[in-house]
């Protein structure tokens, strides 16, 4: 047994403690004591009240606790130390026995690809997905346990982040923890889109057109230290080649790139607000910009309090606008707003739209057979999980039979119904029921609804099931008793999924 | 606020405790106290000694602790209760307001697809991968938080399992926890292959041919309760259609299928051993079948002790042969065995094989240019992570230049070198170095090696990074200084990856 055993390396690390800690959290307060969960719970209750919700209603009673726990878990990186992870996981590996070359613990590139992580956007507090690729070139015969590359990356992902800073912090922490010849980090990041909705300032949905709801805002960022410091270094070629083997194409490496802050879709809302394009904004801009609205002001203060409770500095320049942006986003799901729309614009309003829309569709109608199964597929929807205050989104498929004398239902009406029920605090099961009931009550007849969704709470929190997706079925009338009808519709949905590569 | 709030449902659940616990672990001892980690550590030390390893050597010092912690974490399901998970996550959701139909909390199918899990095979103690799909039909206006379907499934995955029993237990536990109209479970399971190697009984590798090393043994199993109890029920059609939307095709549903025990590749080794086909067995069959080998007997006893420490009953009929099979597998990586082979068969032996093999390849050689880059790609390898005692496996790519007067190296020789260094307790960095050194020292010249691997410890333990993969590079001679040469070879490797769809 040589001198280079685990204990020996621990000793080395101990001497570097200060360096690791300084670099791993350059501008953050690292709190060791536990997070004040009850303060966060109280702040979440204020948010629920601001949304016009009864925080004692069924389904919401435990939401403040769930949100507080999840936020605490999702920002656990503030309370973790890289030293605790790397310590004891550095192994001595000899380099080559003579001869010119690079391998083992000296100069041979080591890469771990496709680490799935989640982080939280410091601009808007929504989670974003990260695929992390790490490469390093060992030096001094030290290699690190492969899983530690993932664990260290996760320490920095579990904070409020910006993609470029996340890459920089992972890179610095690994460089200081392993002391290799260099570290390279490539992150591919996906941020959910914030759909742009046309509302008017009296709080009614003019036309809830949603731009690319299924899409994601994407960015790739790189960071490098040591031999990876030069963007044109040979070692980046090697790293890129190994990534390409897994289908990851990084054409350009910009290590000293400009800030990636502009990537968050909430930033573009800032710009719109400044330019005064209120008609492409959500209705709450009116409320939010009004200083006379005490509810909104206290919601913004509550989000600031949450940031503070999590160990962040709400006055850090990147966080100054965050509470406002988060509340702006959250107010899309204001229940009183939805109710108002349903009252002034609801079933009666629906009928008016139906008449108006259907005049445009009379030509199509002329070609329709009666008592025919009609499938209207892939209506995008967007909703907010009432258990976790996180979005879930996806597609709604609607099937129905023409009753004798009935005209086909216009897609725009169906899309409106989907949005009406989506834009509030929801659960997917209830959303499915409300859509099937509304379609059936307005238009009568036999209706079937399939809702397919990705729940951000399923993929970003606790269980972190990145690939998972949910589906719910609701049926009325003939679809409930006639299994052939149901199968016919599901067959159509399946085939559409095949065609779209789903 | 109605009577059906969370607290009310908790009350319901409390009354069902006994039922849930009985069904969730029908034949297992559920231990609440902590697992005796030190007992497992001692047992792992015996395994390391039996493998001819010095458990105090660098890299192995903390292996017993790492293995003990990981086994404890990987079987945490024995110490979890479904009640603790489902409790507080049942939400009252109304069914349809009048009209005939199914939706919301009454009769509307709810499905969660593509939950990535890992479980442990009770036949051989190796992890197997699970893609879990769960559907249920709510009843009594109860729906469950979607993430709980994953958490409950994980309670049963984190035990020693057989795929069919895993499906049955998930199904029973959810049925009793949610009391729905029915639960359906579909599991797709992948077990790593145990490669069949040709050794002889004196412990030498005759020809290490490995059958489908990259392949996985696959099985799909189903379980159903209530409305899912009949394999031909309509609800299975709906479930299958929703799975098909995600590319999951379940053609047949066999709820009361015969046991899936035969799926574990270690079972086929049992059959071979019984039939006395020793020449397709690993060399340790000879040792293992010899009762005079005290080391092996104590290894088998040590694995039995581990099972007991984890809270299992080693005399349960499915576990009776498990310690023997696990030790049989582990002894593939016996270091003294590898050393013996290297001594009797090593560099000198290599030269003999080289001459013999190359006679067969003279025809090919006639077409070769000198000083040409040659790329020999995709040599399968199999190794055992010395930090976690879990396999890592993948492909090795070797590039070299002909020196003047040198004949091309036969693929079979390169494959032998890869196996020599693979079949022991290893780390990937060292494996890369040893392969590049051996190829270079036997054949001289300029050599480059790329090792691509999947580490079962990366995807089954702790961090559970299912999609991750690692790559290491080692270079000697010209490849270390000439970046063009290195890029040429990496280009070839990349293109081969493109061609094979990697």
PDB file of C-alpha atoms in Angstrom, chain A residues 238-490:
ATOM      1  CA  UNK A 238     -11.415  15.480 -27.940  1.00  0.00           C
ATOM      2  CA  UNK A 239     -14.277  16.383 -25.600  1.00  0.00           C
ATOM      3  CA  UNK A 240     -16.525  17.399 -28.500  1.00  0.00           C
ATOM      4  CA  UNK A 241     -15.727  14.177 -30.344  1.00  0.00           C
ATOM      5  CA  UNK A 242     -16.739  12.107 -27.301  1.00  0.00           C
ATOM      6  CA  UNK A 243     -19.958  14.110 -26.981  1.00  0.00           C
ATOM      7  CA  UNK A 244     -20.710  13.626 -30.661  1.00  0.00           C
ATOM      8  CA  UNK A 245     -20.589   9.869 -30.072  1.00  0.00           C
ATOM      9  CA  UNK A 246     -23.705  10.341 -27.952  1.00  0.00           C
ATOM     10  CA  UNK A 247     -25.408  12.596 -30.460  1.00  0.00           C
ATOM     11  CA  UNK A 248     -24.512  15.806 -28.610  1.00  0.00           C
ATOM     12  CA  UNK A 249     -23.226  18.374 -31.066  1.00  0.00           C
ATOM     13  CA  UNK A 250     -21.442  21.379 -29.624  1.00  0.00           C
ATOM     14  CA  UNK A 251     -20.274  23.328 -32.623  1.00  0.00           C
ATOM     15  CA  UNK A 252     -18.831  26.325 -30.845  1.00  0.00           C
ATOM     16  CA  UNK A 253     -17.256  26.714 -27.469  1.00  0.00           C
ATOM     17  CA  UNK A 254     -17.597  30.153 -25.915  1.00  0.00           C
ATOM     18  CA  UNK A 255     -16.037  30.033 -22.506  1.00  0.00           C
ATOM     19  CA  UNK A 256     -16.119  33.747 -21.844  1.00  0.00           C
ATOM     20  CA  UNK A 257     -19.557  34.155 -23.306  1.00  0.00           C
ATOM     21  CA  UNK A 258     -21.784  37.048 -22.478  1.00  0.00           C
ATOM     22  CA  UNK A 259     -24.310  36.401 -19.752  1.00  0.00           C
ATOM     23  CA  UNK A 260     -27.027  33.891 -20.552  1.00  0.00           C
ATOM     24  CA  UNK A 261     -29.599  35.865 -18.558  1.00  0.00           C
ATOM     25  CA  UNK A 262     -31.475  36.879 -21.688  1.00  0.00           C
ATOM     26  CA  UNK A 263     -32.484  33.269 -22.262  1.00  0.00           C
ATOM     27  CA  UNK A 264     -35.319  33.276 -19.702  1.00  0.00           C
ATOM     28  CA  UNK A 265     -38.613  33.951 -21.482  1.00  0.00           C
ATOM     29  CA  UNK A 266     -39.741  36.140 -18.569  1.00  0.00           C
ATOM     30  CA  UNK A 267     -37.091  38.651 -19.673  1.00  0.00           C
ATOM     31  CA  UNK A 268     -38.863  39.216 -22.956  1.00  0.00           C
ATOM     32  CA  UNK A 269     -42.002  40.064 -20.987  1.00  0.00           C
ATOM     33  CA  UNK A 270     -39.939  42.758 -19.230  1.00  0.00           C
ATOM     34  CA  UNK A 271     -39.108  44.237 -22.625  1.00  0.00           C
ATOM     35  CA  UNK A 272     -42.731  44.103 -23.778  1.00  0.00           C
ATOM     36  CA  UNK A 273     -43.877  45.808 -20.605  1.00  0.00           C
ATOM     37  CA  UNK A 274     -41.343  48.561 -21.071  1.00  0.00           C
ATOM     38  CA  UNK A 275     -42.484  49.086 -24.632  1.00  0.00           C
ATOM     39  CA  UNK A 276     -46.045  49.259 -23.429  1.00  0.00           C
ATOM     40  CA  UNK A 277     -47.392  46.404 -25.567  1.00  0.00           C
ATOM     41  CA  UNK A 278     -50.002  45.535 -23.000  1.00  0.00           C
ATOM     42  CA  UNK A 279     -52.228  43.697 -25.437  1.00  0.00           C
ATOM     43  CA  UNK A 280     -49.731  40.853 -25.749  1.00  0.00           C
ATOM     44  CA  UNK A 281     -49.374  40.738 -21.982  1.00  0.00           C
ATOM     45  CA  UNK A 282     -51.308  38.928 -19.362  1.00  0.00           C
ATOM     46  CA  UNK A 283     -54.049  40.962 -17.695  1.00  0.00           C
ATOM     47  CA  UNK A 284     -52.163  41.188 -14.467  1.00  0.00           C
ATOM     48  CA  UNK A 285     -49.754  43.647 -15.940  1.00  0.00           C
ATOM     49  CA  UNK A 286     -52.475  46.183 -15.361  1.00  0.00           C
ATOM     50  CA  UNK A 287     -52.813  45.085 -11.771  1.00  0.00           C
ATOM     51  CA  UNK A 288     -49.116  44.642 -11.215  1.00  0.00           C
ATOM     52  CA  UNK A 289     -48.250  48.055 -12.550  1.00  0.00           C
ATOM     53  CA  UNK A 290     -50.915  49.583 -10.332  1.00  0.00           C
ATOM     54  CA  UNK A 291     -49.323  50.510  -7.034  1.00  0.00           C
ATOM     55  CA  UNK A 292     -52.789  50.716  -5.503  1.00  0.00           C
ATOM     56  CA  UNK A 293     -53.168  46.931  -5.566  1.00  0.00           C
ATOM     57  CA  UNK A 294     -52.219  45.827  -2.063  1.00  0.00           C
ATOM     58  CA  UNK A 295     -52.648  42.110  -2.825  1.00  0.00           C
ATOM     59  CA  UNK A 296     -50.015  42.089  -5.528  1.00  0.00           C
ATOM     60  CA  UNK A 297     -47.589  44.136  -3.469  1.00  0.00           C
ATOM     61  CA  UNK A 298     -47.858  41.686  -0.606  1.00  0.00           C
ATOM     62  CA  UNK A 299     -47.397  38.753  -3.006  1.00  0.00           C
ATOM     63  CA  UNK A 300     -44.189  40.327  -4.295  1.00  0.00           C
ATOM     64  CA  UNK A 301     -43.031  40.880  -0.739  1.00  0.00           C
ATOM     65  CA  UNK A 302     -43.884  37.258   0.074  1.00  0.00           C
ATOM     66  CA  UNK A 303     -41.691  35.968  -2.777  1.00  0.00           C
ATOM     67  CA  UNK A 304     -38.857  38.185  -1.501  1.00  0.00           C
ATOM     68  CA  UNK A 305     -39.315  36.618   1.928  1.00  0.00           C
ATOM     69  CA  UNK A 306     -39.121  33.136   0.387  1.00  0.00           C
ATOM     70  CA  UNK A 307     -35.823  34.014  -1.304  1.00  0.00           C
ATOM     71  CA  UNK A 308     -34.470  35.221   1.986  1.00  0.00           C
ATOM     72  CA  UNK A 309     -35.657  32.093   3.813  1.00  0.00           C
ATOM     73  CA  UNK A 310     -33.881  29.894   1.281  1.00  0.00           C
ATOM     74  CA  UNK A 311     -30.612  31.621   2.129  1.00  0.00           C
ATOM     75  CA  UNK A 312     -30.484  33.950  -0.862  1.00  0.00           C
ATOM     76  CA  UNK A 313     -29.943  37.683  -0.885  1.00  0.00           C
ATOM     77  CA  UNK A 314     -33.078  39.185  -2.509  1.00  0.00           C
ATOM     78  CA  UNK A 315     -31.122  42.363  -3.226  1.00  0.00           C
ATOM     79  CA  UNK A 316     -28.543  40.536  -5.353  1.00  0.00           C
ATOM     80  CA  UNK A 317     -28.789  42.331  -8.687  1.00  0.00           C
ATOM     81  CA  UNK A 318     -29.916  39.249 -10.649  1.00  0.00           C
ATOM     82  CA  UNK A 319     -32.766  38.689  -8.164  1.00  0.00           C
ATOM     83  CA  UNK A 320     -34.112  42.220  -7.890  1.00  0.00           C
ATOM     84  CA  UNK A 321     -36.852  41.729 -10.493  1.00  0.00           C
ATOM     85  CA  UNK A 322     -37.507  38.054  -9.730  1.00  0.00           C
ATOM     86  CA  UNK A 323     -40.379  38.382  -7.224  1.00  0.00           C
ATOM     87  CA  UNK A 324     -42.216  40.714  -9.609  1.00  0.00           C
ATOM     88  CA  UNK A 325     -41.725  38.358 -12.569  1.00  0.00           C
ATOM     89  CA  UNK A 326     -42.781  35.291 -10.569  1.00  0.00           C
ATOM     90  CA  UNK A 327     -45.953  37.009  -9.358  1.00  0.00           C
ATOM     91  CA  UNK A 328     -46.661  38.249 -12.881  1.00  0.00           C
ATOM     92  CA  UNK A 329     -46.459  34.644 -14.099  1.00  0.00           C
ATOM     93  CA  UNK A 330     -48.473  33.283 -11.189  1.00  0.00           C
ATOM     94  CA  UNK A 331     -51.281  35.806 -11.713  1.00  0.00           C
ATOM     95  CA  UNK A 332     -52.021  34.146 -15.043  1.00  0.00           C
ATOM     96  CA  UNK A 333     -53.670  31.515 -12.882  1.00  0.00           C
ATOM     97  CA  UNK A 334     -55.785  33.922 -10.813  1.00  0.00           C
ATOM     98  CA  UNK A 335     -58.997  32.044 -10.160  1.00  0.00           C
ATOM     99  CA  UNK A 336     -61.215  35.141  -9.869  1.00  0.00           C
ATOM    100  CA  UNK A 337     -59.951  36.164 -13.261  1.00  0.00           C
ATOM    101  CA  UNK A 338     -60.965  32.822 -14.710  1.00  0.00           C
ATOM    102  CA  UNK A 339     -64.317  32.969 -12.967  1.00  0.00           C
ATOM    103  CA  UNK A 340     -64.924  36.428 -14.351  1.00  0.00           C
ATOM    104  CA  UNK A 341     -64.209  35.211 -17.804  1.00  0.00           C
ATOM    105  CA  UNK A 342     -66.498  32.253 -17.372  1.00  0.00           C
ATOM    106  CA  UNK A 343     -69.289  34.505 -16.088  1.00  0.00           C
ATOM    107  CA  UNK A 344     -69.100  37.206 -18.699  1.00  0.00           C
ATOM    108  CA  UNK A 345     -67.936  35.017 -21.455  1.00  0.00           C
ATOM    109  CA  UNK A 346     -68.868  31.561 -20.278  1.00  0.00           C
ATOM    110  CA  UNK A 347     -71.489  29.199 -21.564  1.00  0.00           C
ATOM    111  CA  UNK A 348     -73.539  32.013 -23.106  1.00  0.00           C
ATOM    112  CA  UNK A 349     -70.397  33.592 -24.466  1.00  0.00           C
ATOM    113  CA  UNK A 350     -69.421  30.210 -25.820  1.00  0.00           C
ATOM    114  CA  UNK A 351     -72.647  30.003 -27.734  1.00  0.00           C
ATOM    115  CA  UNK A 352     -71.982  33.382 -29.280  1.00  0.00           C
ATOM    116  CA  UNK A 353     -68.519  32.354 -30.314  1.00  0.00           C
ATOM    117  CA  UNK A 354     -69.937  29.125 -31.626  1.00  0.00           C
ATOM    118  CA  UNK A 355     -72.325  31.007 -33.890  1.00  0.00           C
ATOM    119  CA  UNK A 356     -69.659  33.415 -35.016  1.00  0.00           C
ATOM    120  CA  UNK A 357     -67.034  30.774 -35.614  1.00  0.00           C
ATOM    121  CA  UNK A 358     -69.367  28.410 -37.284  1.00  0.00           C
ATOM    122  CA  UNK A 359     -70.377  30.858 -39.908  1.00  0.00           C
ATOM    123  CA  UNK A 360     -66.782  30.643 -41.042  1.00  0.00           C
ATOM    124  CA  UNK A 361     -66.903  26.897 -41.014  1.00  0.00           C
ATOM    125  CA  UNK A 362     -70.086  26.340 -42.947  1.00  0.00           C
ATOM    126  CA  UNK A 363     -68.119  25.437 -46.005  1.00  0.00           C
ATOM    127  CA  UNK A 364     -66.333  22.654 -44.126  1.00  0.00           C
ATOM    128  CA  UNK A 365     -69.617  21.538 -42.606  1.00  0.00           C
ATOM    129  CA  UNK A 366     -71.099  20.953 -46.035  1.00  0.00           C
ATOM    130  CA  UNK A 367     -68.748  17.999 -46.446  1.00  0.00           C
ATOM    131  CA  UNK A 368     -69.495  16.379 -43.057  1.00  0.00           C
ATOM    132  CA  UNK A 369     -71.478  13.227 -42.558  1.00  0.00           C
ATOM    133  CA  UNK A 370     -73.864  12.955 -39.665  1.00  0.00           C
ATOM    134  CA  UNK A 371     -73.362  10.600 -36.722  1.00  0.00           C
ATOM    135  CA  UNK A 372     -69.708  10.470 -37.594  1.00  0.00           C
ATOM    136  CA  UNK A 373     -66.896  10.307 -35.047  1.00  0.00           C
ATOM    137  CA  UNK A 374     -64.937  13.525 -35.203  1.00  0.00           C
ATOM    138  CA  UNK A 375     -61.476  13.751 -33.639  1.00  0.00           C
ATOM    139  CA  UNK A 376     -59.985  17.120 -32.844  1.00  0.00           C
ATOM    140  CA  UNK A 377     -56.437  16.513 -31.660  1.00  0.00           C
ATOM    141  CA  UNK A 378     -53.493  18.288 -30.084  1.00  0.00           C
ATOM    142  CA  UNK A 379     -54.968  21.358 -28.447  1.00  0.00           C
ATOM    143  CA  UNK A 380     -52.111  22.776 -26.413  1.00  0.00           C
ATOM    144  CA  UNK A 381     -52.907  23.567 -22.806  1.00  0.00           C
ATOM    145  CA  UNK A 382     -51.150  25.135 -19.874  1.00  0.00           C
ATOM    146  CA  UNK A 383     -52.099  24.788 -16.256  1.00  0.00           C
ATOM    147  CA  UNK A 384     -50.741  25.122 -12.739  1.00  0.00           C
ATOM    148  CA  UNK A 385     -50.588  22.155 -10.382  1.00  0.00           C
ATOM    149  CA  UNK A 386     -52.456  23.208  -7.267  1.00  0.00           C
ATOM    150  CA  UNK A 387     -50.459  20.813  -5.108  1.00  0.00           C
ATOM    151  CA  UNK A 388     -47.034  22.244  -5.965  1.00  0.00           C
ATOM    152  CA  UNK A 389     -47.650  25.626  -7.660  1.00  0.00           C
ATOM    153  CA  UNK A 390     -45.718  24.387 -10.678  1.00  0.00           C
ATOM    154  CA  UNK A 391     -46.909  24.218 -14.285  1.00  0.00           C
ATOM    155  CA  UNK A 392     -48.122  21.183 -16.095  1.00  0.00           C
ATOM    156  CA  UNK A 393     -48.698  21.384 -19.814  1.00  0.00           C
ATOM    157  CA  UNK A 394     -49.321  19.257 -22.818  1.00  0.00           C
ATOM    158  CA  UNK A 395     -52.044  18.425 -25.304  1.00  0.00           C
ATOM    159  CA  UNK A 396     -55.767  17.732 -25.164  1.00  0.00           C
ATOM    160  CA  UNK A 397     -57.515  15.436 -27.653  1.00  0.00           C
ATOM    161  CA  UNK A 398     -61.286  15.697 -28.029  1.00  0.00           C
ATOM    162  CA  UNK A 399     -63.550  13.211 -29.766  1.00  0.00           C
ATOM    163  CA  UNK A 400     -67.298  13.563 -30.280  1.00  0.00           C
ATOM    164  CA  UNK A 401     -70.173  12.325 -32.367  1.00  0.00           C
ATOM    165  CA  UNK A 402     -72.395  14.648 -34.359  1.00  0.00           C
ATOM    166  CA  UNK A 403     -75.884  14.359 -33.185  1.00  0.00           C
ATOM    167  CA  UNK A 404     -78.447  14.633 -35.894  1.00  0.00           C
ATOM    168  CA  UNK A 405     -78.594  18.243 -37.058  1.00  0.00           C
ATOM    169  CA  UNK A 406     -75.514  19.321 -35.148  1.00  0.00           C
ATOM    170  CA  UNK A 407     -72.783  21.278 -36.830  1.00  0.00           C
ATOM    171  CA  UNK A 408     -69.130  20.390 -36.308  1.00  0.00           C
ATOM    172  CA  UNK A 409     -67.517  22.266 -33.458  1.00  0.00           C
ATOM    173  CA  UNK A 410     -64.910  24.805 -34.480  1.00  0.00           C
ATOM    174  CA  UNK A 411     -61.366  24.183 -33.253  1.00  0.00           C
ATOM    175  CA  UNK A 412     -61.112  27.704 -31.874  1.00  0.00           C
ATOM    176  CA  UNK A 413     -64.078  27.104 -29.567  1.00  0.00           C
ATOM    177  CA  UNK A 414     -62.617  23.848 -28.315  1.00  0.00           C
ATOM    178  CA  UNK A 415     -59.270  25.561 -27.760  1.00  0.00           C
ATOM    179  CA  UNK A 416     -61.050  28.289 -25.773  1.00  0.00           C
ATOM    180  CA  UNK A 417     -62.717  25.709 -23.555  1.00  0.00           C
ATOM    181  CA  UNK A 418     -59.357  24.022 -22.966  1.00  0.00           C
ATOM    182  CA  UNK A 419     -57.789  27.353 -21.983  1.00  0.00           C
ATOM    183  CA  UNK A 420     -60.680  28.341 -19.744  1.00  0.00           C
ATOM    184  CA  UNK A 421     -60.178  25.261 -17.644  1.00  0.00           C
ATOM    185  CA  UNK A 422     -56.402  25.239 -17.899  1.00  0.00           C
ATOM    186  CA  UNK A 423     -55.572  28.718 -16.676  1.00  0.00           C
ATOM    187  CA  UNK A 424     -56.096  28.182 -12.974  1.00  0.00           C
ATOM    188  CA  UNK A 425     -54.806  26.079 -10.112  1.00  0.00           C
ATOM    189  CA  UNK A 426     -55.748  22.592 -11.230  1.00  0.00           C
ATOM    190  CA  UNK A 427     -55.242  18.880 -11.077  1.00  0.00           C
ATOM    191  CA  UNK A 428     -55.201  16.954 -14.320  1.00  0.00           C
ATOM    192  CA  UNK A 429     -58.088  14.692 -13.343  1.00  0.00           C
ATOM    193  CA  UNK A 430     -60.380  17.668 -12.715  1.00  0.00           C
ATOM    194  CA  UNK A 431     -59.206  19.440 -15.870  1.00  0.00           C
ATOM    195  CA  UNK A 432     -60.238  16.397 -17.928  1.00  0.00           C
ATOM    196  CA  UNK A 433     -63.643  16.293 -16.259  1.00  0.00           C
ATOM    197  CA  UNK A 434     -64.288  20.010 -16.708  1.00  0.00           C
ATOM    198  CA  UNK A 435     -63.389  19.924 -20.388  1.00  0.00           C
ATOM    199  CA  UNK A 436     -65.591  16.922 -21.135  1.00  0.00           C
ATOM    200  CA  UNK A 437     -68.477  18.452 -19.166  1.00  0.00           C
ATOM    201  CA  UNK A 438     -68.246  21.827 -20.846  1.00  0.00           C
ATOM    202  CA  UNK A 439     -68.015  20.428 -24.354  1.00  0.00           C
ATOM    203  CA  UNK A 440     -70.919  18.147 -23.631  1.00  0.00           C
ATOM    204  CA  UNK A 441     -73.120  20.759 -21.944  1.00  0.00           C
ATOM    205  CA  UNK A 442     -72.568  23.408 -24.598  1.00  0.00           C
ATOM    206  CA  UNK A 443     -72.839  21.180 -27.621  1.00  0.00           C
ATOM    207  CA  UNK A 444     -74.664  18.179 -26.228  1.00  0.00           C
ATOM    208  CA  UNK A 445     -73.931  14.661 -27.258  1.00  0.00           C
ATOM    209  CA  UNK A 446     -71.219  12.124 -26.713  1.00  0.00           C
ATOM    210  CA  UNK A 447     -67.759  13.395 -25.864  1.00  0.00           C
ATOM    211  CA  UNK A 448     -64.410  11.869 -24.999  1.00  0.00           C
ATOM    212  CA  UNK A 449     -61.343  13.747 -23.789  1.00  0.00           C
ATOM    213  CA  UNK A 450     -57.743  12.575 -23.466  1.00  0.00           C
ATOM    214  CA  UNK A 451     -55.325  14.881 -21.668  1.00  0.00           C
ATOM    215  CA  UNK A 452     -51.610  14.189 -22.047  1.00  0.00           C
ATOM    216  CA  UNK A 453     -49.268  16.173 -19.841  1.00  0.00           C
ATOM    217  CA  UNK A 454     -45.796  16.755 -18.520  1.00  0.00           C
ATOM    218  CA  UNK A 455     -45.839  17.792 -14.906  1.00  0.00           C
ATOM    219  CA  UNK A 456     -42.898  19.950 -13.904  1.00  0.00           C
ATOM    220  CA  UNK A 457     -43.466  18.720 -10.353  1.00  0.00           C
ATOM    221  CA  UNK A 458     -42.915  15.111 -11.524  1.00  0.00           C
ATOM    222  CA  UNK A 459     -39.667  15.888 -13.289  1.00  0.00           C
ATOM    223  CA  UNK A 460     -38.099  18.605 -11.150  1.00  0.00           C
ATOM    224  CA  UNK A 461     -38.917  17.663  -7.602  1.00  0.00           C
ATOM    225  CA  UNK A 462     -38.144  14.803  -5.301  1.00  0.00           C
ATOM    226  CA  UNK A 463     -38.691  11.827  -7.563  1.00  0.00           C
ATOM    227  CA  UNK A 464     -37.095  13.577 -10.602  1.00  0.00           C
ATOM    228  CA  UNK A 465     -38.664  11.303 -13.203  1.00  0.00           C
ATOM    229  CA  UNK A 466     -37.431  13.185 -16.241  1.00  0.00           C
ATOM    230  CA  UNK A 467     -38.995  10.968 -18.910  1.00  0.00           C
ATOM    231  CA  UNK A 468     -42.359  10.468 -17.261  1.00  0.00           C
ATOM    232  CA  UNK A 469     -45.673  11.705 -18.608  1.00  0.00           C
ATOM    233  CA  UNK A 470     -49.272  11.401 -17.553  1.00  0.00           C
ATOM    234  CA  UNK A 471     -52.512  10.797 -19.390  1.00  0.00           C
ATOM    235  CA  UNK A 472     -56.136  10.947 -18.291  1.00  0.00           C
ATOM    236  CA  UNK A 473     -59.346   9.892 -20.000  1.00  0.00           C
ATOM    237  CA  UNK A 474     -62.827  11.327 -19.500  1.00  0.00           C
ATOM    238  CA  UNK A 475     -65.913  10.087 -21.339  1.00  0.00           C
ATOM    239  CA  UNK A 476     -69.552  11.075 -21.579  1.00  0.00           C
ATOM    240  CA  UNK A 477     -72.569   9.495 -23.211  1.00  0.00           C
ATOM    241  CA  UNK A 478     -71.942   6.900 -25.855  1.00  0.00           C
ATOM    242  CA  UNK A 479     -68.173   6.796 -25.231  1.00  0.00           C
ATOM    243  CA  UNK A 480     -68.841   5.525 -21.712  1.00  0.00           C
ATOM    244  CA  UNK A 481     -70.795   2.492 -22.763  1.00  0.00           C
ATOM    245  CA  UNK A 482     -69.660   1.786 -26.315  1.00  0.00           C
ATOM    246  CA  UNK A 483     -66.140   0.386 -26.153  1.00  0.00           C
ATOM    247  CA  UNK A 484     -65.893   0.330 -29.945  1.00  0.00           C
ATOM    248  CA  UNK A 485     -66.436   4.094 -30.102  1.00  0.00           C
ATOM    249  CA  UNK A 486     -63.793   4.638 -27.438  1.00  0.00           C
ATOM    250  CA  UNK A 487     -61.312   2.409 -29.214  1.00  0.00           C
ATOM    251  CA  UNK A 488     -61.957   4.141 -32.526  1.00  0.00           C
ATOM    252  CA  UNK A 489     -61.104   7.479 -31.001  1.00  0.00           C
ATOM    253  CA  UNK A 490     -58.026   6.175 -29.155  1.00  0.00           C
TER     254      UNK A 490
END
